[in-house]
Tab-separated table of C-alpha atoms in Angstrom:
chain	number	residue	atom	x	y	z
A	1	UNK	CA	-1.497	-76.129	-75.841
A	2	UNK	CA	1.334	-74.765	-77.792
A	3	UNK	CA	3.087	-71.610	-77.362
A	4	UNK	CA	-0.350	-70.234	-76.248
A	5	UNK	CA	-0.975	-66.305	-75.738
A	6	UNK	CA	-3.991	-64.765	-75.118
A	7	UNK	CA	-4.810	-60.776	-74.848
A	8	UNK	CA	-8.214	-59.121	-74.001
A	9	UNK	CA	-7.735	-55.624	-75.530
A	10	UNK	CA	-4.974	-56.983	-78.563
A	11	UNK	CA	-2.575	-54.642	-76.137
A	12	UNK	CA	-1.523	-56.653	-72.674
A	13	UNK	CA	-1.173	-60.372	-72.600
A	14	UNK	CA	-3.143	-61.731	-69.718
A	15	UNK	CA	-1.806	-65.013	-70.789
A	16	UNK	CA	2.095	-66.021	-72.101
A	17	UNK	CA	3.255	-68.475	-73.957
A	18	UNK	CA	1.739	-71.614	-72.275
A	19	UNK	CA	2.754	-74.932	-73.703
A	20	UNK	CA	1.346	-77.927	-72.090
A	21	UNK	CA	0.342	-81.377	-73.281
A	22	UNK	CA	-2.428	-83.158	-71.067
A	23	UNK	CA	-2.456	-86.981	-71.860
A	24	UNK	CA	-5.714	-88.337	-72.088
A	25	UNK	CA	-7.440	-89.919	-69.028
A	26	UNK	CA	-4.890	-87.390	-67.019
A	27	UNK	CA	-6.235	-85.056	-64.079
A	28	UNK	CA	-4.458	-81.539	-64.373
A	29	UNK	CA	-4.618	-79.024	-62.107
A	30	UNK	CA	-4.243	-75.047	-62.804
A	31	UNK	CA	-3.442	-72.945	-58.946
A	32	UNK	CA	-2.177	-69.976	-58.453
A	33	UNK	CA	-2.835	-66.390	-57.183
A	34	UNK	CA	-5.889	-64.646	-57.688
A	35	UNK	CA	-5.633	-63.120	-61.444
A	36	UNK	CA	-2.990	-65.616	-62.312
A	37	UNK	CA	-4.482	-66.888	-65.760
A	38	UNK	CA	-5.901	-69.880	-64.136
A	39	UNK	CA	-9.699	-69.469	-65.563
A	40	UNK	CA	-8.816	-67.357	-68.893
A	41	UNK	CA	-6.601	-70.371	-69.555
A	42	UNK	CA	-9.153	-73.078	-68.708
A	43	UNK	CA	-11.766	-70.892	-70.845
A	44	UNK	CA	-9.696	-70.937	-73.805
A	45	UNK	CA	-9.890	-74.568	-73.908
A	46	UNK	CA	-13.872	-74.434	-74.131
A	47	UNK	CA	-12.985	-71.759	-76.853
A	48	UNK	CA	-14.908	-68.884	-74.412
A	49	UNK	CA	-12.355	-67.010	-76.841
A	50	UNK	CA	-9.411	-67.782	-79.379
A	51	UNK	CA	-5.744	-67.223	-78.427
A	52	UNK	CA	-3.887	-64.360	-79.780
A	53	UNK	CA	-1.228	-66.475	-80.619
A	54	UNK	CA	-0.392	-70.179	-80.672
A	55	UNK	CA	-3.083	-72.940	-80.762
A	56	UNK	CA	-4.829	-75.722	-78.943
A	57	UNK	CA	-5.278	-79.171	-80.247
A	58	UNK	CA	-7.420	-82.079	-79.145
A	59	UNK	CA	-6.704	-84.982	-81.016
A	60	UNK	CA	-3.848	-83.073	-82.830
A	61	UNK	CA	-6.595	-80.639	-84.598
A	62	UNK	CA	-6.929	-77.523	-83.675
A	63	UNK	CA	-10.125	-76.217	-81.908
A	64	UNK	CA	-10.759	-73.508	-84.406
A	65	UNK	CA	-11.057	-76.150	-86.826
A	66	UNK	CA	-13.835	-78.200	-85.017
A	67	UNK	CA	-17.444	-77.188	-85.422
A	68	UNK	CA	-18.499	-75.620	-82.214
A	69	UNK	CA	-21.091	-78.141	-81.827
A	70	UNK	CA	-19.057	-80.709	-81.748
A	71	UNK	CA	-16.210	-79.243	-79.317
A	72	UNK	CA	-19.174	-78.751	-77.474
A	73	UNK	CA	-19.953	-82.339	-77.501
A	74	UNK	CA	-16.381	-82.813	-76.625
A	75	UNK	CA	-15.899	-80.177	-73.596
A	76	UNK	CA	-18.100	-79.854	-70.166
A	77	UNK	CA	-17.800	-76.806	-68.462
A	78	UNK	CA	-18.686	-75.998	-64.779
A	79	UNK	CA	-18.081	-73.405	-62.900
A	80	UNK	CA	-18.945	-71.632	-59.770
A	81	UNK	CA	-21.562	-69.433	-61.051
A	82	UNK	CA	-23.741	-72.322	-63.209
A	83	UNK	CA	-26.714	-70.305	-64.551
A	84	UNK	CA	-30.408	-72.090	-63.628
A	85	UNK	CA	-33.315	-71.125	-65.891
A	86	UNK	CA	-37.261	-71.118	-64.730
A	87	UNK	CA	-38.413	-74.274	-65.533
A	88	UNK	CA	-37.979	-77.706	-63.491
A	89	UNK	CA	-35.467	-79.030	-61.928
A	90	UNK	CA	-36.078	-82.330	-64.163
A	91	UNK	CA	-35.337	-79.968	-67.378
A	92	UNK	CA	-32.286	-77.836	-65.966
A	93	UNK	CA	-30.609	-81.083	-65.381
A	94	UNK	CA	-31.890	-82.762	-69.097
A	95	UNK	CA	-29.964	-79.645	-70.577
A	96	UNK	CA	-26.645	-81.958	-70.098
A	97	UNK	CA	-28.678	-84.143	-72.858
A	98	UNK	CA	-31.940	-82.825	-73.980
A	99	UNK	CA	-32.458	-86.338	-75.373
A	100	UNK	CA	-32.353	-88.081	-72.185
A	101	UNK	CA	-34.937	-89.932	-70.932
A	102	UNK	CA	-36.646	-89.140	-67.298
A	103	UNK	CA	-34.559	-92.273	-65.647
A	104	UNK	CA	-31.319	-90.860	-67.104
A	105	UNK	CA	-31.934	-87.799	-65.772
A	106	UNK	CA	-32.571	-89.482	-62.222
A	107	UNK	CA	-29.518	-91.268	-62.255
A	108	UNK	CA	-27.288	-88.619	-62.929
A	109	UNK	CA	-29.216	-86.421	-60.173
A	110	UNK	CA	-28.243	-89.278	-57.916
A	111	UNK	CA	-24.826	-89.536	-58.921
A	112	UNK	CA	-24.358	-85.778	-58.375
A	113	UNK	CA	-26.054	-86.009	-54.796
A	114	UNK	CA	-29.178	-83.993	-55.575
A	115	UNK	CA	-31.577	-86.395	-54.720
A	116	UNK	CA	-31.949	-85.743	-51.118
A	117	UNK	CA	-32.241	-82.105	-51.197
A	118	UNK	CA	-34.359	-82.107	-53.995
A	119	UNK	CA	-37.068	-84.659	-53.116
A	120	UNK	CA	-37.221	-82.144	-50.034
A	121	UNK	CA	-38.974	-79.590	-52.601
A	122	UNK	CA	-42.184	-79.165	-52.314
A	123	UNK	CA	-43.078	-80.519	-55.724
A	124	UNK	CA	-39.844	-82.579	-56.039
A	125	UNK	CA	-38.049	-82.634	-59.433
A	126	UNK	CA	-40.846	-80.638	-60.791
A	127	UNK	CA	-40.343	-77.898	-58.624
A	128	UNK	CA	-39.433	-74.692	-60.831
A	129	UNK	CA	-35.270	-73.533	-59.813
A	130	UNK	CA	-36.736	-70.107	-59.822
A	131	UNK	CA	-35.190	-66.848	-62.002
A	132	UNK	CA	-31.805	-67.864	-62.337
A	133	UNK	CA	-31.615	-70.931	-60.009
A	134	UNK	CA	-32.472	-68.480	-57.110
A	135	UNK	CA	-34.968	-71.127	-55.181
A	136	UNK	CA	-31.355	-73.145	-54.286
A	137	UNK	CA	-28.333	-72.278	-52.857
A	138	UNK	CA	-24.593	-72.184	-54.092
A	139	UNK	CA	-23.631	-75.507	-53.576
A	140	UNK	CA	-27.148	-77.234	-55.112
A	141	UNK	CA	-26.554	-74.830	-58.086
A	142	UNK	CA	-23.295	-76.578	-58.232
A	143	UNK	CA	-24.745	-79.944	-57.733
A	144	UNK	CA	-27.318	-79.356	-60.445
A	145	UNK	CA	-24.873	-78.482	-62.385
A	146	UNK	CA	-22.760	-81.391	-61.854
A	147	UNK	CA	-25.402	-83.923	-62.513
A	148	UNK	CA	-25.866	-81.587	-65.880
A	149	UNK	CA	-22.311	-82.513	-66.931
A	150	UNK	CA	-22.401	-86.207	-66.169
A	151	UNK	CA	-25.668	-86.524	-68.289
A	152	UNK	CA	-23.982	-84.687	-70.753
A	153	UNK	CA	-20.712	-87.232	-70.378
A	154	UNK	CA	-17.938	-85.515	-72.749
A	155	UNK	CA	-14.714	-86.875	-72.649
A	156	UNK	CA	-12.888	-83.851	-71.899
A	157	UNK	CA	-14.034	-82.169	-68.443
A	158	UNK	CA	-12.969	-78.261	-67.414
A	159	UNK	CA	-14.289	-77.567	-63.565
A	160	UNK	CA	-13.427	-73.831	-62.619
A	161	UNK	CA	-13.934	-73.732	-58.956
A	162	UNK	CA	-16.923	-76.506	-59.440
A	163	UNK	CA	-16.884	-77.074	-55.421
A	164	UNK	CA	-16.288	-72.729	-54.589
A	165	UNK	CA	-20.218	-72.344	-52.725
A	166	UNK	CA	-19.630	-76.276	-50.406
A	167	UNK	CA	-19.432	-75.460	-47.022
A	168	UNK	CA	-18.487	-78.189	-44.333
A	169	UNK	CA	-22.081	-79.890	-44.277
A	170	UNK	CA	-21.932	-80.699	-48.351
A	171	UNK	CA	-18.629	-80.639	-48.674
A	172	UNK	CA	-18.297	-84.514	-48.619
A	173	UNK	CA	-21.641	-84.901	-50.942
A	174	UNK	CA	-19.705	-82.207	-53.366
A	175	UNK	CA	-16.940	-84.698	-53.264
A	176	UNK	CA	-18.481	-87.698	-53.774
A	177	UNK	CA	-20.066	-85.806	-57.297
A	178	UNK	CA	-17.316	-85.221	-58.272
A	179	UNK	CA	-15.745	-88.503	-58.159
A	180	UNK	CA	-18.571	-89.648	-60.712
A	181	UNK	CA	-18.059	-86.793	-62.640
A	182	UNK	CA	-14.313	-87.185	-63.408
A	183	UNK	CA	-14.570	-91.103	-63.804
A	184	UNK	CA	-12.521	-91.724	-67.061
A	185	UNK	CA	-12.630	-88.198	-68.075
A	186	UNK	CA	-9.499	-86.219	-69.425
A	187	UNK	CA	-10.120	-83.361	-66.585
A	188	UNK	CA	-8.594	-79.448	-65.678
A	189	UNK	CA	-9.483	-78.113	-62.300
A	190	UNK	CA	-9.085	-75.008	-61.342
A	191	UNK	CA	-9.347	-75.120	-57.217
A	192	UNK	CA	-8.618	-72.879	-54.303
A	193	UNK	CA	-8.853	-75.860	-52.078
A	194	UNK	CA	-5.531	-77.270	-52.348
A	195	UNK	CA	-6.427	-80.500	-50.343
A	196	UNK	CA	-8.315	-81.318	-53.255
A	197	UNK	CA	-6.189	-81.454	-56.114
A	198	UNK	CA	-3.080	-83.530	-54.224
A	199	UNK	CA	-3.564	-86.612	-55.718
A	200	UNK	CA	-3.726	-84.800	-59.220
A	201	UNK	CA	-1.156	-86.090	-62.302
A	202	UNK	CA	0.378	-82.609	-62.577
A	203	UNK	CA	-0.182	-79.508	-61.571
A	204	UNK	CA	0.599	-76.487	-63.117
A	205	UNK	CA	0.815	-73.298	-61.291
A	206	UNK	CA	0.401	-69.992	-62.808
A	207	UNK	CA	1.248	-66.545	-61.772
A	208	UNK	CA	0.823	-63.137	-63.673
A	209	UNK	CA	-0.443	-65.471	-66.830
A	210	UNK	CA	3.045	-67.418	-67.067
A	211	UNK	CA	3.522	-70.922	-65.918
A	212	UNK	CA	6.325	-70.923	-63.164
A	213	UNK	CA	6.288	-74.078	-61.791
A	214	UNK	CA	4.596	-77.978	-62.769
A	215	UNK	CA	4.860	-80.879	-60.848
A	216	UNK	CA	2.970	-83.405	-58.576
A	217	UNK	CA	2.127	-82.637	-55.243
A	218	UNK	CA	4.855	-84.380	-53.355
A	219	UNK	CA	7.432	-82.403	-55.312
A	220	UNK	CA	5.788	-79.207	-55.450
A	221	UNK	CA	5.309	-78.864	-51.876
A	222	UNK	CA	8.648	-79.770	-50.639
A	223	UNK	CA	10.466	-76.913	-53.157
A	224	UNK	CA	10.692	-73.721	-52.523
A	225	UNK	CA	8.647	-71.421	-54.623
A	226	UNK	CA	5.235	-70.483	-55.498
A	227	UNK	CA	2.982	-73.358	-54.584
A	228	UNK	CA	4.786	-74.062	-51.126
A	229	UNK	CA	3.953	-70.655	-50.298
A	230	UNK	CA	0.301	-71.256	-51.154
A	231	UNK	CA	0.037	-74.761	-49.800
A	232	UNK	CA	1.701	-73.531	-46.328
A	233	UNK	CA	-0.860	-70.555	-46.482
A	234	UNK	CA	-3.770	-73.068	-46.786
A	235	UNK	CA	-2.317	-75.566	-43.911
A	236	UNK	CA	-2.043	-72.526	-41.730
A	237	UNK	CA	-5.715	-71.659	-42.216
A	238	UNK	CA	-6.863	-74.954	-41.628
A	239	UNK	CA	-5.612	-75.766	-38.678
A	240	UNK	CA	-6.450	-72.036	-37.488
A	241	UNK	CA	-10.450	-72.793	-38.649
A	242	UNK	CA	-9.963	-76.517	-36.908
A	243	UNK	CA	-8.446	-74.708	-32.966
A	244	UNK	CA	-11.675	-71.920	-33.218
A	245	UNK	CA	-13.623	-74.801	-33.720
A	246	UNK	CA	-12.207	-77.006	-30.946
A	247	UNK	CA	-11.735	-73.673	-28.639
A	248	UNK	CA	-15.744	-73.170	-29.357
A	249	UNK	CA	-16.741	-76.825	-28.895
């Protein structure tokens, strides 16, 4: 990303002059306050939208000069709302690669931790996902759409709060996706759950659409500023959520 700018209405900036270089094979991470940049950003690399000013390059080329079927080839995107259409489950997921065969698909199901919920199904991986993926909840929406991106298997791998919808029970199988997901991948997560992003390369933290502060975890933590602020916040809650817990048990 170089000198990258973005604006919705051609007026405000939601996004300033963001220059960042992600080394292939690296795991990035984008926090920050809520309306920060953080997804615009990650969106921009997907090319949801062109930046106002500046570009972005992968390979040294600039998106806006790669066909959009091949960035697309290039770029998985999931996020926390991963759309579902009415067919089978079997199909939804073959949408990573519609030229996957019925063992690939299978694979990547079990890779992503769907088999056990969905060989609960009445009709198994036949069974329709309903209008809009309604027949499942959050986090097998999320799962489906997991096992989507690692049939699809581009190189370059954007999760925008991919693990929002896990609660405690599939939080470990959400996890444990994701660890087959982001195996060799160049990856950018986006991730409210700081606990999940400590062991990341770099992480760059955004606020009001400007990046104030990048650094590993170690570092980050222990300065004061921005993410200490936010990683003290999410400590507190924790151990809050773990003593009701305890004080109910």
């Amino acid at each position: 990303m170089e000198h990258v700018t973005f604006s919705y209405t051609g007026k405000e900036n939601v996004i300033h002059d963001i220059n960042l270089a992600i080394p292939e094979g690296a795991f990035y991470a984008l926090v920050g306050p809520s309306g920060g940049g953080k997804s615009t950003l990650a969106r921009l690399v997907a090319r949801f939208w062109d930046p106002t000013e500046g570009a972005i390059r992968i390979g040294g080329v600039n998106i806006k000069d790669i066909p959009l079927t091949e960035l697309a080839d290039q770029v998985s995107f999931v996020t926390q709302d991963n759309f579902l259409f009415n067919c089978s489950i079997l199909e939804n997921i073959r949408l990573g690669n519609p030229q996957a065969t019925d063992e690939q698909v299978l694979e990547a199901a079990r890779k992503a931790q769907c088999n056990e919920f969905i060989n609960k199904l009445e009709q198994g991986y036949q069974s329709s996902a309903g209008e809009a993926g309604d027949r499942l909840s959050g986090g097998e929406r999320q799962r489906i759409a997991i096992a989507r991106a690692i049939l699809k298997n581009a190189p370059i791998l954007v999760l925008d709060e991919a693990t929002a919808f896990a609660d405690p029970e599939n939080e470990y199988k959400m996890q444990q996706a994701l660890k087959s997901l982001i195996k060799d991948k160049t990856v950018i997560i986006i991730a409210h759950r700081l606990s999940s992003i400590v062991s990341s390369d770099r992480i760059i933290v955004l606020k009001d659409g400007r990046a104030v502060q990048c650094g590993r975890h170690e570092e980050l933590s222990s300065q004061e500023g921005v993410y200490k602020k936010m990683w003290n916040a999410y400590t507190s809650a924790f151990r809050w959520q773990l003593n009701v817990k305890q004080e109910k048990e």
